Short mmCIF file of C-alpha atoms and ligand atoms in Angstrom, two decimals:
data_model
loop_
_atom_site.label_atom_id
_atom_site.label_comp_id
_atom_site.label_asym_id
_atom_site.label_seq_id
_atom_site.Cartn_x
_atom_site.Cartn_y
_atom_site.Cartn_z
CA MET A 74 -31.31 -17.74 5.37
CA ASN A 75 -29.53 -20.55 7.22
CA THR A 76 -25.79 -20.84 7.50
CA SER A 77 -25.38 -23.63 4.95
CA ASP A 78 -27.18 -21.53 2.31
CA GLU A 79 -24.88 -18.67 3.23
CA THR A 80 -21.81 -20.88 2.83
CA THR A 81 -22.93 -22.03 -0.63
CA LEU A 82 -23.55 -18.45 -1.70
CA LEU A 83 -20.17 -17.36 -0.37
CA GLU A 84 -18.44 -20.19 -2.24
CA ARG A 85 -20.19 -19.25 -5.45
CA PHE A 86 -19.28 -15.59 -4.90
CA LYS A 87 -15.62 -16.49 -4.37
CA SER A 88 -15.46 -18.63 -7.47
CA ARG A 89 -17.09 -15.89 -9.55
CA ILE A 90 -14.46 -13.43 -8.27
CA SER A 91 -11.59 -15.76 -9.05
CA ALA A 92 -13.02 -16.41 -12.54
CA GLY A 93 -12.77 -12.64 -13.09
CA GLU A 94 -16.53 -12.14 -13.32
CA LYS A 95 -18.02 -8.76 -12.43
CA ILE A 96 -20.44 -8.54 -9.52
CA GLU A 97 -23.58 -6.53 -10.29
CA PRO A 98 -25.87 -4.65 -7.85
CA LYS A 99 -28.58 -7.31 -7.50
CA ASP A 100 -26.13 -10.22 -7.14
CA TRP A 101 -25.57 -11.81 -3.75
CA MET A 102 -22.47 -10.45 -2.03
CA PRO A 103 -21.01 -10.76 1.46
CA GLU A 104 -22.01 -7.93 3.80
CA ARG A 105 -18.33 -7.02 4.29
CA TYR A 106 -17.83 -6.67 0.52
CA ARG A 107 -20.82 -4.31 0.35
CA LYS A 108 -19.63 -2.31 3.38
CA GLN A 109 -16.05 -2.00 2.16
CA LEU A 110 -17.23 -0.88 -1.27
CA ILE A 111 -19.59 1.73 0.16
CA ARG A 112 -16.76 3.08 2.32
CA MET A 113 -14.27 3.10 -0.54
CA ILE A 114 -16.55 4.49 -3.27
CA SER A 115 -17.97 7.22 -1.05
CA GLN A 116 -14.47 8.26 0.10
CA HIS A 117 -13.47 8.39 -3.55
CA ALA A 118 -16.56 10.50 -4.39
CA HIS A 119 -15.92 12.89 -1.49
CA SER A 120 -12.30 13.27 -2.65
CA GLU A 121 -13.41 14.33 -6.14
CA VAL A 122 -15.77 16.90 -4.66
CA VAL A 123 -13.41 18.32 -2.00
CA GLY A 124 -10.64 18.18 -4.62
CA MET A 125 -12.37 20.99 -6.50
CA LEU A 126 -11.58 23.44 -3.68
CA PRO A 127 -7.77 23.84 -3.89
CA GLU A 128 -7.91 24.28 -7.66
CA GLY A 129 -11.11 26.34 -7.70
CA ASN A 130 -9.11 28.79 -5.60
CA TRP A 131 -7.12 29.78 -8.73
CA ILE A 132 -9.80 29.94 -11.43
CA THR A 133 -10.31 33.69 -11.08
CA ARG A 134 -6.56 34.30 -11.08
CA ALA A 135 -5.49 32.07 -13.98
CA PRO A 136 -2.75 33.87 -15.96
CA SER A 137 -4.51 33.67 -19.36
CA LEU A 138 -7.89 32.89 -20.86
CA ARG A 139 -6.52 29.60 -22.25
CA ARG A 140 -5.41 28.53 -18.77
CA LYS A 141 -8.69 29.68 -17.27
CA ILE A 142 -10.99 27.69 -19.58
CA SER A 143 -8.84 24.58 -19.08
CA LEU A 144 -8.91 24.84 -15.31
CA LEU A 145 -12.62 25.56 -15.30
CA ALA A 146 -13.28 22.48 -17.46
CA LYS A 147 -11.02 20.34 -15.29
CA VAL A 148 -12.70 21.37 -12.04
CA GLN A 149 -16.09 20.75 -13.64
CA ASP A 150 -14.91 17.25 -14.62
CA GLU A 151 -14.02 16.57 -10.97
CA ALA A 152 -17.60 17.44 -9.99
CA GLY A 153 -18.73 14.97 -12.65
CA HIS A 154 -16.40 12.29 -11.24
CA GLY A 155 -17.96 12.81 -7.83
CA MET A 156 -21.42 12.30 -9.40
CA TYR A 157 -20.40 9.09 -11.25
CA LEU A 158 -19.10 7.72 -7.97
CA TYR A 159 -22.07 8.66 -5.78
CA SER A 160 -24.18 7.00 -8.45
CA ALA A 161 -22.06 3.82 -8.21
CA ALA A 162 -22.26 3.85 -4.39
CA GLU A 163 -26.05 4.14 -4.51
CA THR A 164 -26.32 0.85 -6.41
CA LEU A 165 -25.22 -0.76 -3.12
CA GLY A 166 -28.36 0.44 -1.35
CA VAL A 167 -27.23 3.67 0.30
CA ASP A 168 -28.75 7.06 -0.29
CA ARG A 169 -26.58 9.85 -1.69
CA ARG A 170 -27.83 12.31 0.91
CA GLU A 171 -26.72 9.94 3.67
CA LEU A 172 -23.20 9.85 2.22
CA ILE A 173 -23.05 13.63 1.85
CA GLU A 174 -24.20 14.06 5.45
CA GLN A 175 -21.34 11.77 6.53
CA LEU A 176 -18.87 14.03 4.72
CA LEU A 177 -20.37 17.20 6.17
CA SER A 178 -20.36 15.83 9.72
CA GLY A 179 -16.71 14.82 9.41
CA GLN A 180 -17.56 11.14 9.86
CA ALA A 181 -16.41 10.21 6.34
CA LYS A 182 -12.88 10.69 5.04
CA TYR A 183 -11.58 12.10 1.76
CA SER A 184 -8.08 12.01 0.29
CA HIS A 185 -5.61 13.70 2.64
CA ILE A 186 -3.95 15.49 -0.32
CA PHE A 187 -6.71 18.08 -0.57
CA ASN A 188 -5.86 19.44 2.86
CA TYR A 189 -2.74 21.14 1.52
CA PRO A 190 -2.94 24.74 0.31
CA THR A 191 -2.46 26.01 -3.27
CA LEU A 192 -0.09 28.92 -2.65
CA ASN A 193 0.50 30.11 -6.20
CA TRP A 194 -0.17 29.33 -9.87
CA ALA A 195 2.64 26.76 -10.07
CA ASP A 196 0.67 24.61 -7.62
CA ILE A 197 -2.08 24.20 -10.24
CA GLY A 198 0.44 22.77 -12.70
CA VAL A 199 1.96 20.43 -10.15
CA ILE A 200 -1.44 19.22 -8.92
CA GLY A 201 -2.46 18.25 -12.46
CA TRP A 202 0.84 16.47 -12.99
CA PHE A 203 1.25 14.73 -9.60
CA VAL A 204 -2.19 14.50 -8.00
CA ASP A 205 -4.14 13.66 -11.15
CA GLY A 206 -1.18 11.53 -12.27
CA ALA A 207 -1.38 9.51 -9.05
CA ALA A 208 -5.16 9.33 -9.35
CA ILE A 209 -4.82 7.93 -12.88
CA VAL A 210 -2.54 5.12 -11.65
CA ASN A 211 -5.10 4.22 -8.99
CA GLN A 212 -8.19 4.60 -11.16
CA THR A 213 -6.74 2.61 -14.05
CA MET A 214 -6.57 -0.30 -11.62
CA LEU A 215 -10.06 0.39 -10.23
CA ALA A 216 -11.49 0.36 -13.77
CA LYS A 217 -10.74 -3.38 -13.67
CA CYS A 218 -12.18 -4.03 -10.20
CA SER A 219 -14.71 -6.76 -9.47
CA TYR A 220 -17.73 -4.52 -8.80
CA GLY A 221 -19.41 -3.64 -12.13
CA PRO A 222 -20.76 -0.14 -11.40
CA TYR A 223 -17.50 0.98 -9.71
CA SER A 224 -15.45 -0.42 -12.56
CA ARG A 225 -17.58 1.37 -15.15
CA ALA A 226 -17.46 4.68 -13.22
CA ASN A 227 -13.67 4.49 -13.15
CA LEU A 228 -13.50 3.69 -16.84
CA ARG A 229 -15.47 6.85 -17.54
CA ILE A 230 -13.22 8.82 -15.17
CA CYS A 231 -10.00 7.52 -16.75
CA LYS A 232 -11.10 8.73 -20.18
CA GLU A 233 -11.24 12.28 -18.79
CA GLU A 234 -8.18 12.28 -16.54
CA ASN A 235 -5.53 12.40 -19.25
CA PHE A 236 -6.50 15.93 -20.13
CA HIS A 237 -6.13 16.87 -16.43
CA LYS A 238 -2.62 15.53 -16.24
CA ARG A 239 -1.53 17.05 -19.54
CA GLN A 240 -2.85 20.52 -18.76
CA GLY A 241 -0.93 20.37 -15.46
CA TYR A 242 2.27 19.15 -17.06
CA GLU A 243 2.00 21.85 -19.73
CA ILE A 244 1.91 24.51 -16.99
CA VAL A 245 4.93 22.92 -15.30
CA ALA A 246 6.90 22.64 -18.56
CA THR A 247 6.11 26.25 -19.49
CA MET A 248 7.20 27.59 -16.12
CA ALA A 249 10.28 25.35 -16.03
CA ALA A 250 11.37 26.89 -19.33
CA GLY A 251 10.57 30.41 -18.16
CA THR A 252 12.35 33.09 -16.15
CA THR A 253 14.48 32.27 -13.09
CA GLU A 254 11.62 33.39 -10.90
CA GLN A 255 9.16 31.09 -12.69
CA ARG A 256 11.61 28.17 -12.50
CA GLU A 257 12.01 28.70 -8.76
CA MET A 258 8.28 28.95 -8.29
CA VAL A 259 7.55 25.66 -10.02
CA GLN A 260 10.45 23.88 -8.29
CA ASP A 261 9.13 25.10 -4.95
CA ALA A 262 5.66 23.73 -5.75
CA VAL A 263 7.21 20.37 -6.74
CA ASN A 264 9.11 20.30 -3.44
CA ARG A 265 5.93 20.83 -1.47
CA TRP A 266 3.67 18.40 -3.40
CA TRP A 267 6.00 15.46 -4.11
CA TRP A 268 5.88 13.66 -0.77
CA PRO A 269 2.17 14.24 -0.05
CA SER A 270 1.50 12.86 -3.57
CA LEU A 271 3.39 9.66 -2.76
CA MET A 272 1.24 9.31 0.37
CA MET A 273 -1.93 9.33 -1.77
CA PHE A 274 -1.55 5.57 -2.34
CA GLY A 275 -1.98 4.98 1.36
CA PRO A 276 0.28 3.33 3.94
CA SER A 277 2.48 0.35 3.20
CA ASP A 278 0.45 -2.80 2.73
CA ASN A 279 1.59 -4.48 5.92
CA GLU A 280 0.21 -1.45 7.79
CA SER A 281 -2.95 -1.03 5.74
CA PRO A 282 -5.78 -2.79 7.56
CA ASN A 283 -8.09 -3.12 4.53
CA SER A 284 -5.59 -4.08 1.84
CA ALA A 285 -5.57 -7.88 2.12
CA GLU A 286 -9.34 -8.19 2.05
CA LEU A 287 -9.74 -5.78 -0.86
CA LEU A 288 -7.08 -7.62 -2.85
CA ARG A 289 -8.73 -10.97 -2.15
CA TRP A 290 -12.02 -9.68 -3.51
CA LYS A 291 -10.33 -8.00 -6.48
CA VAL A 292 -11.69 -4.62 -5.45
CA LYS A 293 -8.00 -3.75 -5.67
CA LEU A 294 -5.71 -5.59 -8.06
CA HIS A 295 -2.38 -4.17 -6.91
CA SER A 296 -1.01 -3.28 -3.50
CA ASN A 297 -0.50 0.33 -2.36
CA ASP A 298 3.27 -0.07 -2.64
CA GLU A 299 3.06 -1.46 -6.17
CA LEU A 300 0.93 1.48 -7.29
CA ARG A 301 3.24 3.98 -5.58
CA GLN A 302 6.24 2.42 -7.34
CA ARG A 303 4.45 2.62 -10.67
CA PHE A 304 3.75 6.32 -10.10
CA VAL A 305 7.39 7.03 -9.18
CA ASP A 306 8.67 5.13 -12.23
CA LEU A 307 6.35 7.10 -14.51
CA THR A 308 7.07 10.48 -12.96
CA VAL A 309 10.88 10.55 -12.62
CA PRO A 310 11.54 10.66 -16.41
CA GLN A 311 8.82 13.29 -16.79
CA ALA A 312 10.62 15.46 -14.21
CA GLN A 313 13.97 14.93 -15.94
CA ALA A 314 12.47 15.96 -19.28
CA VAL A 315 11.73 19.45 -17.96
CA ASN A 316 14.79 19.77 -15.67
CA ILE A 317 12.80 19.56 -12.47
CA THR A 318 14.44 18.03 -9.40
CA LEU A 319 12.33 15.73 -7.24
CA PRO A 320 13.07 16.47 -3.57
CA ASP A 321 14.52 13.07 -2.62
CA SER A 322 18.29 12.57 -2.28
CA GLU A 323 17.80 8.79 -2.20
CA LEU A 324 16.13 8.60 -5.60
CA ARG A 325 18.23 6.05 -7.61
CA TYR A 326 17.55 3.85 -10.58
CA ASP A 327 18.01 0.16 -9.81
CA LYS A 328 19.12 -1.58 -12.99
CA LYS A 329 18.34 -5.01 -11.61
CA THR A 330 14.73 -4.35 -10.64
CA GLN A 331 14.28 -1.62 -13.30
CA HIS A 332 12.58 0.57 -10.74
CA TRP A 333 13.39 3.89 -9.11
CA ASN A 334 14.23 3.47 -5.44
CA PHE A 335 13.01 6.31 -3.28
CA GLY A 336 13.48 7.55 0.29
CA LYS A 337 11.36 7.03 3.40
CA ILE A 338 7.89 8.55 3.54
CA ASN A 339 6.98 10.54 6.64
CA TRP A 340 3.85 8.64 7.67
CA GLU A 341 3.53 10.67 10.82
CA GLU A 342 2.71 13.69 8.66
CA PHE A 343 0.16 11.60 6.72
CA TRP A 344 -1.69 10.40 9.82
CA ASN A 345 -1.64 13.87 11.28
CA VAL A 346 -3.39 15.25 8.18
CA VAL A 347 -5.84 12.31 8.06
CA LYS A 348 -6.76 12.97 11.68
CA GLY A 349 -7.79 16.52 10.79
CA ASN A 350 -4.68 18.53 11.59
CA GLY A 351 -3.48 19.34 8.07
CA PRO A 352 -3.05 22.96 6.98
CA CYS A 353 -6.52 23.22 5.39
CA ASN A 354 -8.79 20.53 6.93
CA ARG A 355 -11.02 23.04 8.73
CA GLU A 356 -11.20 25.39 5.77
CA ARG A 357 -12.24 22.55 3.40
CA MET A 358 -14.98 21.30 5.70
CA ALA A 359 -16.29 24.82 6.26
CA ALA A 360 -16.38 25.40 2.48
CA ARG A 361 -18.36 22.18 1.87
CA GLN A 362 -20.81 22.98 4.67
CA LYS A 363 -21.33 26.49 3.33
CA ALA A 364 -21.92 25.19 -0.21
CA ASP A 365 -24.48 22.70 1.09
CA ASN A 366 -26.31 25.33 3.13
CA ASP A 367 -26.21 27.92 0.36
CA GLY A 368 -27.62 25.40 -2.13
CA ALA A 369 -30.40 24.12 0.13
CA TRP A 370 -32.99 26.66 -1.04
CA VAL A 371 -32.39 25.68 -4.68
CA ARG A 372 -33.09 22.02 -3.95
CA GLU A 373 -36.13 22.95 -1.88
CA ALA A 374 -37.47 25.23 -4.62
CA ALA A 375 -37.00 22.51 -7.26
CA VAL A 376 -38.96 19.99 -5.19
CA ALA A 377 -41.69 22.54 -4.33
CA TYR A 378 -42.04 23.38 -8.04
CA THR A 379 -42.42 19.70 -8.96
CA MET A 380 -45.07 19.18 -6.29
CA LYS A 381 -47.01 22.16 -7.60
CA GLN A 382 -46.81 20.90 -11.20
CA ARG A 383 -48.14 17.51 -10.11
CA MET A 384 -51.08 19.07 -8.25
CA ASN A 385 -52.02 21.16 -11.29
CA ARG A 386 -52.06 18.13 -13.57
CA MET B 1117 -41.86 19.87 9.41
CA ALA B 1118 -39.84 20.70 6.32
CA THR B 1119 -36.28 19.68 7.03
CA LYS B 1120 -33.38 19.80 4.61
CA ASP B 1121 -33.32 15.97 4.60
CA MET B 1122 -36.91 15.81 3.44
CA PHE B 1123 -35.96 17.42 0.13
CA GLY B 1124 -32.76 15.41 -0.11
CA GLU B 1125 -31.20 15.37 -3.53
CA GLY B 1126 -34.43 14.79 -5.49
CA GLU B 1127 -35.63 11.59 -7.12
CA LEU B 1128 -33.22 9.02 -8.61
CA TRP B 1129 -33.16 8.82 -12.43
CA GLU B 1130 -31.33 6.28 -14.57
CA VAL B 1131 -29.54 7.79 -17.54
CA PHE B 1132 -29.17 6.22 -21.00
CA ILE B 1133 -26.93 7.77 -23.65
CA GLN B 1134 -26.67 7.32 -27.40
CA LYS B 1135 -23.17 8.01 -28.70
CA GLU B 1136 -24.04 8.35 -32.40
CA THR B 1137 -27.20 8.14 -34.45
CA GLY B 1138 -27.99 4.52 -35.22
CA ALA B 1139 -26.27 3.26 -32.04
CA PRO B 1140 -28.35 1.83 -29.18
CA HIS B 1141 -28.99 3.85 -26.03
CA GLU B 1142 -26.73 2.52 -23.31
CA HIS B 1143 -27.02 2.80 -19.54
CA ALA B 1144 -24.49 5.37 -18.30
CA GLY B 1145 -25.30 5.80 -14.60
CA SER B 1146 -27.78 7.74 -12.55
CA ILE B 1147 -28.44 11.25 -11.31
CA HIS B 1148 -30.79 12.97 -8.88
CA ALA B 1149 -33.29 15.61 -9.91
CA ALA B 1150 -36.66 16.96 -8.82
CA ASP B 1151 -38.34 16.58 -12.23
CA SER B 1152 -37.74 15.26 -15.73
CA GLU B 1153 -36.62 18.60 -17.15
CA LEU B 1154 -33.96 19.07 -14.47
CA ALA B 1155 -33.09 15.38 -14.82
CA LEU B 1156 -32.26 15.90 -18.50
CA GLN B 1157 -30.14 18.96 -17.71
CA ASN B 1158 -28.28 17.21 -14.90
CA ALA B 1159 -27.73 14.15 -17.09
CA ARG B 1160 -26.29 16.37 -19.82
CA ASP B 1161 -23.92 18.09 -17.36
CA VAL B 1162 -22.77 14.80 -15.84
CA PHE B 1163 -22.65 12.43 -18.82
CA ALA B 1164 -22.30 14.63 -21.91
CA ARG B 1165 -19.60 17.20 -21.21
CA ARG B 1166 -17.57 16.38 -24.31
CA GLY B 1167 -20.04 16.31 -27.17
CA GLU B 1168 -19.78 12.54 -27.51
CA VAL B 1169 -23.52 12.11 -26.93
CA VAL B 1170 -26.30 12.71 -29.48
CA SER B 1171 -29.31 11.64 -27.42
CA LEU B 1172 -30.21 11.19 -23.75
CA TRP B 1173 -32.99 9.29 -21.97
CA VAL B 1174 -33.79 9.74 -18.28
CA VAL B 1175 -36.06 7.23 -16.56
CA PRO B 1176 -37.24 7.35 -12.93
CA ALA B 1177 -35.28 4.49 -11.32
CA ASN B 1178 -38.41 3.11 -9.65
CA CYS B 1179 -40.06 2.63 -13.06
CA ILE B 1180 -37.53 -0.01 -14.07
CA THR B 1181 -38.29 -3.66 -13.38
CA ALA B 1182 -35.23 -5.87 -13.67
CA SER B 1183 -34.85 -9.64 -13.77
CA SER B 1184 -33.40 -11.07 -10.60
CA PRO B 1185 -29.99 -12.74 -10.63
CA ASP B 1186 -31.22 -15.40 -8.18
CA ASP B 1187 -33.53 -16.92 -10.74
CA SER B 1188 -31.50 -15.89 -13.78
CA GLY B 1189 -30.80 -19.61 -14.37
CA PRO B 1190 -34.42 -20.83 -14.59
CA PHE B 1191 -35.62 -17.52 -16.03
CA PHE B 1192 -33.39 -17.74 -19.09
CA ASP B 1193 -33.44 -21.57 -19.25
CA PRO B 1194 -36.14 -21.89 -21.90
CA ALA B 1195 -33.67 -20.54 -24.46
CA ASP B 1196 -30.95 -23.05 -23.55
CA ASP B 1197 -32.42 -26.22 -25.07
CA LYS B 1198 -33.56 -24.65 -28.31
CA ILE B 1199 -30.51 -25.29 -30.42
CA TYR B 1200 -32.77 -25.39 -33.48
CA ARG B 1201 -32.88 -21.59 -33.21
CA HIS B 1202 -29.27 -21.48 -34.37
CA PRO B 1203 -28.21 -21.92 -38.01
CA GLN B 1204 -25.61 -24.56 -37.08
CA PHE B 1205 -28.49 -26.94 -36.27
CA TYR B 1206 -29.27 -27.38 -39.94
CA HIS B 1207 -27.26 -29.63 -42.28
CA VAL B 1208 -26.51 -28.34 -45.71
CA PRO B 1209 -24.52 -30.18 -48.42
CA LYS B 1210 -20.86 -29.08 -48.30
CA ALA B 1211 -20.77 -27.95 -51.92
CA VAL B 1212 -23.51 -25.40 -51.42
CA LYS B 1213 -22.21 -21.80 -51.09
CA GLY B 1214 -23.78 -18.70 -49.61
CA MET B 1215 -25.83 -20.57 -46.99
FE1 FE2 C 1257 -11.14 13.12 -10.88
FE1 FE2 C 1258 -8.69 14.80 -12.35
#
């Protein structure tokens, strides 16, 4: 293809994007658009999969059968979300195995939030409320993104996330209305998860290298800061409703802007966790590698069985 | 040599779901599986966890031939200039009802 063809295609691509059209797998797209999407969708998929670990940690110790079946169903949903997303990434011409290998080798990233430990049952409530709550804000936007398969995967995900958030908030509300010890436990979990949850939206836009390009291509429709603000505005009244204090002395409602102002985020902590030095990075990677190795014989057996069936036919 | 990579995640299957009897089967996404039986089970676990599905189809992805967006213009053109395939093409006296 010569450069003038390429320019025409690029112009047409841009005008389709600005007309709000969805781009589908076989459509022409700039190489950068494809690369950025593969990076973003696979990171998102890895996050769903690694995200099962902190919560899976509490399935066997859930305080009642009702809590246990909910948590089990929620964690299973997260596996499903990972599958929807790998499926969307594959429409861009990458192989799922390749993406999984990138996760296992440490080459690919996943959300930094899953490198924090779940110390007690209250953490499960707070994760559903904050972490799934933040994910909903992000995924609601992504359900409207310009790439068809990614948009559809997020639509499917969003339909399931509300249960995740509600089951978490129910745990929080129950504990917040419980004994002094339970109240303290849930407040402590809130204190530990609040700031890392705010970091989930990523660094401020002027420091986020990919933001401008992703916004231009409508892969993202709002900036990281806008999404973070939306999450804070949604969450503060929910905390007030159950007498939970968010650990930020600068949290103030601004009547003029109708937003909650909040304090400074410790980005040093964020980058430290992203670079692999969070409390659980090594543990998470080891768990994924073990799961992959332990499951290898099952995949091999399934393929061997199929081969044998074909030969017998 | 049989490496782990060689087995990979199994073949790619496209999944179509029907949400209620009488509705069309709609593309939902894809899954990997070694054979059609496992493909159906995986598709159920991934796309039908909430009982909102009454029927599932799985099709090996390489069995699907799709039209290409590059020639979608010319390919679908023949339908464009056939306005006589639409009811509005035909003139009927105003007083006539139920037409
Ligand atoms: Fe999820
Ligand atoms: Fe979730």
